[in-house]
XYZ file of C-alpha atoms in Angstrom:
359
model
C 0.000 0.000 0.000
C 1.340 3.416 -0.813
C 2.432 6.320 1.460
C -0.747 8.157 0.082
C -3.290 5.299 0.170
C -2.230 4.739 4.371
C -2.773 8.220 4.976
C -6.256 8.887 3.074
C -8.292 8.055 5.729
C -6.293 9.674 8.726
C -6.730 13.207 10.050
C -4.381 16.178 8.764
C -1.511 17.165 11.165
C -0.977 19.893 13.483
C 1.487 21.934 14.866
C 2.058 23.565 17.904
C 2.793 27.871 17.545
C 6.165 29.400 18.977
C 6.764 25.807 20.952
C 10.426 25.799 22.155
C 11.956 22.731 23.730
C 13.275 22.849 27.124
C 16.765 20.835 27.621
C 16.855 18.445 29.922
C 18.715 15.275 31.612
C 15.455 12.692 31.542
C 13.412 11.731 29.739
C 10.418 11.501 31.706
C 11.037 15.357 33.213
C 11.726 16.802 29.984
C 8.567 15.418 28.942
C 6.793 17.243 31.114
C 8.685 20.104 31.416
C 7.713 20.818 27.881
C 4.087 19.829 28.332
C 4.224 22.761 31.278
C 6.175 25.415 29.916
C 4.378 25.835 26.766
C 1.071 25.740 28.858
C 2.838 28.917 30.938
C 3.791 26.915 34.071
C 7.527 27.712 35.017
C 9.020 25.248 36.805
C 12.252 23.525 37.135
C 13.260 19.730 36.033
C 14.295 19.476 39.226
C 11.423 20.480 40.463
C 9.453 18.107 38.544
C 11.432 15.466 39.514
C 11.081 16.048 43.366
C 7.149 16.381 43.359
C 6.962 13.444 41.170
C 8.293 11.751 44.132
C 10.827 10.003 41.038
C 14.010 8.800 43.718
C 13.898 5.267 44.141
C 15.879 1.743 43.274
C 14.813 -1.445 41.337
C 17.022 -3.836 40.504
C 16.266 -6.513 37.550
C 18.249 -9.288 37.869
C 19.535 -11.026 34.069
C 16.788 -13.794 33.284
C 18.391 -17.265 33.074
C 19.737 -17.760 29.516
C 18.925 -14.742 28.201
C 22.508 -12.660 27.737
C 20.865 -10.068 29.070
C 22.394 -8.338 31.892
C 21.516 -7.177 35.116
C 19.551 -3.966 35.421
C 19.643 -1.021 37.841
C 17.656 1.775 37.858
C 17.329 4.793 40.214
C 13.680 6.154 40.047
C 10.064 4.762 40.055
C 7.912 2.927 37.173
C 7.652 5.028 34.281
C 4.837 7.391 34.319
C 4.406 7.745 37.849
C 6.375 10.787 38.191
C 4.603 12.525 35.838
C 1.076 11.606 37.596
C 2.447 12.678 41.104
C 3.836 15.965 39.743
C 0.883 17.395 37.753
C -1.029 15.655 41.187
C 1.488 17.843 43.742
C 0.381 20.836 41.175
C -3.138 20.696 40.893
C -3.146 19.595 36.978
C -5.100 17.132 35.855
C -2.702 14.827 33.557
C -4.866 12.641 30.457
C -3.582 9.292 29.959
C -4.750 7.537 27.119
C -3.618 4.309 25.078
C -5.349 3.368 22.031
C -5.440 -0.318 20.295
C -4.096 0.886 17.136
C -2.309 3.106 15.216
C -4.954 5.106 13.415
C -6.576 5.818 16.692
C -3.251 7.113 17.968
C -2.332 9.402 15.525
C -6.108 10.980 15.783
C -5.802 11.120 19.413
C -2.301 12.941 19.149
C -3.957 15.217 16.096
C -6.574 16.463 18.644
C -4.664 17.237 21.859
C -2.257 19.276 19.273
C -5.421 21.342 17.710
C -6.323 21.815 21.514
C -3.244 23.118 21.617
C -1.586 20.687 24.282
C 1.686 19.297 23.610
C 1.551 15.458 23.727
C 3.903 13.308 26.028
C 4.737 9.906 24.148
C 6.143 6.511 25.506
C 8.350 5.068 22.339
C 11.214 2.383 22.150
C 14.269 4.550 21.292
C 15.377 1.080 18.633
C 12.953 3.498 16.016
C 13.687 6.557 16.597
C 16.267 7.779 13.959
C 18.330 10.279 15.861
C 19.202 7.655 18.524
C 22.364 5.582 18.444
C 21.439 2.828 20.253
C 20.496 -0.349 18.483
C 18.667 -1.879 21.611
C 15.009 -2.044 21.995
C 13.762 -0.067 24.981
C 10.063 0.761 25.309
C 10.178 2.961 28.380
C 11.278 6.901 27.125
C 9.429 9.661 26.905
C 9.526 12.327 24.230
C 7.249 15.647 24.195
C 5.276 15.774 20.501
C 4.139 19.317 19.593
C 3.808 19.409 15.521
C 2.521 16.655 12.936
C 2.505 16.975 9.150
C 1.831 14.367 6.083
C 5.361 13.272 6.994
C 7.142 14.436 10.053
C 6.712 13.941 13.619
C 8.781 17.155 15.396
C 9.550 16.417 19.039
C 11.951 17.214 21.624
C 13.930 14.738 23.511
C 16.559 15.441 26.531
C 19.693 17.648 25.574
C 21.648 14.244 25.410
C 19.913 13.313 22.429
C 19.761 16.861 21.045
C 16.796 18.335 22.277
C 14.530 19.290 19.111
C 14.446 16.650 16.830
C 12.473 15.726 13.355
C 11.469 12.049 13.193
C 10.057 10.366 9.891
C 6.487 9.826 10.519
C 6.880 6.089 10.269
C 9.636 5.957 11.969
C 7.429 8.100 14.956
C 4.595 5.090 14.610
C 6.773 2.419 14.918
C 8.443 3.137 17.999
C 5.053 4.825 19.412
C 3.521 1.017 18.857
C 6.645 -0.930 20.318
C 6.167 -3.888 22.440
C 9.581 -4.751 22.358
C 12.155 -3.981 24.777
C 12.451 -2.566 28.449
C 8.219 -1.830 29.818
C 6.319 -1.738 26.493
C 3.102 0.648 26.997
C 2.600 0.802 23.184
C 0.567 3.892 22.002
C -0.226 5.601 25.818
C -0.383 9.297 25.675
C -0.141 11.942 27.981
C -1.792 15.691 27.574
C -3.093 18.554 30.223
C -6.255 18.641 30.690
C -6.999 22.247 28.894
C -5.543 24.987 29.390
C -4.126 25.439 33.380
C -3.902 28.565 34.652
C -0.802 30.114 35.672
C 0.720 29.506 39.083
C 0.058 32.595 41.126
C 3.424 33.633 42.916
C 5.227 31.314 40.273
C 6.922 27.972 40.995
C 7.725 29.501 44.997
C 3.914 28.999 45.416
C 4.426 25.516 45.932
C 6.613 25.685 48.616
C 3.864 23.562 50.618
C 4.173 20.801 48.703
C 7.792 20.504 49.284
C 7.635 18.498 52.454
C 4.465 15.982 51.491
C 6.381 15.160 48.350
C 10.076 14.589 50.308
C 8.163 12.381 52.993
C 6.470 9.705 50.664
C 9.664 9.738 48.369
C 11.393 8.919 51.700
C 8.882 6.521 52.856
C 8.650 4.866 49.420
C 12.150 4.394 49.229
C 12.592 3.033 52.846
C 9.589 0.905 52.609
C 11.432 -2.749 52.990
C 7.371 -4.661 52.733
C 8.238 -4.122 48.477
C 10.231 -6.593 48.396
C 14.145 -7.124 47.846
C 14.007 -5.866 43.841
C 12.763 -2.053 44.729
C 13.818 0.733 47.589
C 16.686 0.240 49.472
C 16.571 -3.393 49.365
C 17.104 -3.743 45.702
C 20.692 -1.207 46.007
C 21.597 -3.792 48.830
C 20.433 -7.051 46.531
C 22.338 -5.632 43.779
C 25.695 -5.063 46.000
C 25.145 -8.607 47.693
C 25.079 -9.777 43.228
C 27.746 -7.790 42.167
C 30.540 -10.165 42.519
C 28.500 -12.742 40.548
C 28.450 -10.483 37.242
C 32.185 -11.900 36.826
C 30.039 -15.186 35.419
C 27.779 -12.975 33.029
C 28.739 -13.599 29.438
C 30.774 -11.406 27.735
C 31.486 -9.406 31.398
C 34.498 -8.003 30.433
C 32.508 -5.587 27.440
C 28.787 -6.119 29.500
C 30.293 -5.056 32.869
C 31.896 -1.699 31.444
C 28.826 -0.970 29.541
C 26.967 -1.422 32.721
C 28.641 1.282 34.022
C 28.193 3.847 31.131
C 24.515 3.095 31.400
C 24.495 4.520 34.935
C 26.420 7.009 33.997
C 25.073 8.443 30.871
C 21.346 6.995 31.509
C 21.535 8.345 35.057
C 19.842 5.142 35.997
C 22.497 3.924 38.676
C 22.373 7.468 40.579
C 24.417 10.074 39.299
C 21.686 11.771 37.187
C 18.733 10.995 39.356
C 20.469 11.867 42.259
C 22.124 14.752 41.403
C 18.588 15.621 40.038
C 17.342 15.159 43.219
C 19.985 17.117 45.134
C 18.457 20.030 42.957
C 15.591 19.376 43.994
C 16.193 19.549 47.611
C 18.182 22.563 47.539
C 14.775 24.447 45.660
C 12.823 23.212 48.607
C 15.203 24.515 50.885
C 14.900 28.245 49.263
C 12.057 28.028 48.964
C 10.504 26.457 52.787
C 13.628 28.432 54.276
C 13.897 25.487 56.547
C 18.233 25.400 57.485
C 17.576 22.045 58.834
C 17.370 21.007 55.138
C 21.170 21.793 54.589
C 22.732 18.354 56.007
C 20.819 16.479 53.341
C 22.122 18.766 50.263
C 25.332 18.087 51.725
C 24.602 14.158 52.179
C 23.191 14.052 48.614
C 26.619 15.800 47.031
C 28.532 12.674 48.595
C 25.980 10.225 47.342
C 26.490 11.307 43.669
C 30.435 11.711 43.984
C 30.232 7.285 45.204
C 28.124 6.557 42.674
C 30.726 8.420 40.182
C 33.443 6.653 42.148
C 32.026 3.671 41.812
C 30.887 3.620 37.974
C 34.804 4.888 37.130
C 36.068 1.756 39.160
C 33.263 -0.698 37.471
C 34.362 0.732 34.120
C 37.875 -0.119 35.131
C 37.038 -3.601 35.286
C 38.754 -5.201 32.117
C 41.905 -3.950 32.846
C 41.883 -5.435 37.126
C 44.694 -7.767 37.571
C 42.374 -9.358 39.685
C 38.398 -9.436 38.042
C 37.387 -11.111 41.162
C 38.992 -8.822 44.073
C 37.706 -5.742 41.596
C 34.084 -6.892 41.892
C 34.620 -7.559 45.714
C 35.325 -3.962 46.053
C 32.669 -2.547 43.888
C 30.219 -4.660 46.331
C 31.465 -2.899 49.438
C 31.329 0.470 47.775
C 27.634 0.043 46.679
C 27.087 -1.722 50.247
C 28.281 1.772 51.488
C 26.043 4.057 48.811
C 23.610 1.947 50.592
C 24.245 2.433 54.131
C 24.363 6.632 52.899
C 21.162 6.674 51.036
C 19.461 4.925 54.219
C 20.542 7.468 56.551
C 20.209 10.538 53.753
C 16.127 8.944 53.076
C 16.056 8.471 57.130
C 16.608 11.798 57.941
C 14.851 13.337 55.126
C 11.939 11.206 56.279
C 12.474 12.549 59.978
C 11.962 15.734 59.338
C 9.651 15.894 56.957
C 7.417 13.939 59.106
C 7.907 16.612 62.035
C 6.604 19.018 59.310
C 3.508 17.536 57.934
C 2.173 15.699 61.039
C 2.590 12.414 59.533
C 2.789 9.279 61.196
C 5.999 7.634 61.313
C 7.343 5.569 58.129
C 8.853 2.386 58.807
């Protein structure tokens, strides 16, 4: 079937007016970011990562006799910190997911005439500008303009920020189920047009503490089992000095490495991110008391750094097996400093919001 012949029977494209994309370090918060900056809301990425309550750990271990390797990340599910931030806001965030691909593209043609720009889950395997050759189903790109031919849509400054995608090459990785948390076709929008906050982004200073105690409490939370929260850093340091048996280890181990370090999905990104974030919600409560944990946060990212240099070190050990033994004990001790960083976040944001305690 011809280009022209699929296309008869779908609505025309539209594009959004004066859209520029706001740079960002993930994927999730750029989304968003974009979604609430061209609606008028000014806010930071750090911002949106910190009322998104987005901090966290989940470890994937590799599936028997797959080759693939073990997996950890450093924030929640996808879409959840979207949903908590436009919750911790007041917005009302639309999630759709249609069955196929002609009720997609009509969905994303309508929340652009609206005038909304259009969060997107894809599997980055399609999308042209990426290098990577892997399937994964999880990121999130902000869609504001569709023609006969084009999808335009920005992406986090890592992968360039604006980019122009062939419109099938846009479909196919929208409809994905390959790869890394497929949620082929789902959709995110504002529901119409939110008003501007009044006193800016400093207006919601009471939020701060709400969204730092069930962050805290989430990540603390040891009744989720030994794959998420604090648990799953301390499963994947108790693991660590089994990867010398993955296949390959000597290439999958290093690359392991520049995942967390590039992907921010180990810690450096997400908790950098969230050392941002705290030190807004310090200017902006005024609360001093929130100054140890900026301080406890800056240490956090510098291990994970140290860490990721020493795991991407790994080819080269003259001992593999001593070299893994100390990468254990080093993300044993992350550990033992994001429990106490969480703890005392969790302390005294409780004290501030009345809550009871989190165990």
């Amino acid at each position: 079937m011809s280009a022209d012949a699929r296309s008869a029977g779908r609505p025309r494209g539209a594009m959004l007016e004066g859209f520029r994309p706001v740079p960002g370090v993930h994927c999730e918060t750029t989304m968003l970011n974009n979604m609430l900056r061209y609606a008028g809301l000014d806010v930071s990425e750090a911002l949106i990562f910190g009322l998104g309550r987005g901090i966290d750990a989940q470890f994937f271990p590799p599936p028997p006799h797959t080759g693939i390797p073990p997996m950890l990340t450093g924030r929640v599910e996808p879409g959840r910190i979207a949903a908590d931030a436009c919750a911790a806001m007041g917005l009302t965030l639309v999630t759709t997911q249609d069955a196929d691909d002609a009720g997609a593209h009509a969905r994303a043609v309508a929340a652009l005439s609206a005038g909304s720009v259009v969060g997107v889950t894809v599997d980055i395997f399609h999308l042209d500008y990426f290098a990577s050759q892997a399937h994964f189903s999880a990121h999130c790109i902000a869609l504001h303009g569709l023609d006969d031919s084009t999808a335009y849509v920005a992406d986090t400054s890592q992968q360039g920020g604006a980019q122009q995608l062939p419109l099938e090459s846009f479909t196919r990785a929208r409809a994905s189920d390959e790869g890394f948390m497929p949620s082929p076709r789902l959709h995110w929008h504002l529901d119409d047009s939110p008003d501007p906050l009044p006193g800016g982004a400093a207006a919601l200073a009471p939020q701060m503490w709400p969204a730092i105690l069930g962050a805290a409490g989430h990540y603390l939370d040891r009744g989720r089992g030994d794959d998420r929260g604090i648990l799953a850093l301390r499963r994947a340091a108790e693991e660590l000095p089994g990867w010398q048996q993955l296949s390959r280890s000597d290439v999958v181990i290093p690359e392991i490495a520049r995942f967390w370090r590039f992907a921010g999905t180990g810690g450096t990104n997400f908790r950098g991110l969230y050392g941002e974030f705290l030190a807004e919600a310090q200017a902006m409560t005024g609360d001093a008391e929130l100054l140890p944990s900026l301080t406890r946060f800056e240490a956090v990212v510098s291990a994970w750094t140290g860490l990721i240099d020493h795991l991407t070190g790994y080819p080269e050990a003259s001992s593999r097996t001593a070299h893994l033994k100390d990468a254990s004990a080093r993300l044993h001790s992350i550990a033992d400093a994001e429990e106490a960083a969480f703890g005392e976040l969790a302390e005294l944001a409780r004290d501030r919001v009345g809550a009871e305690r989190v165990t």
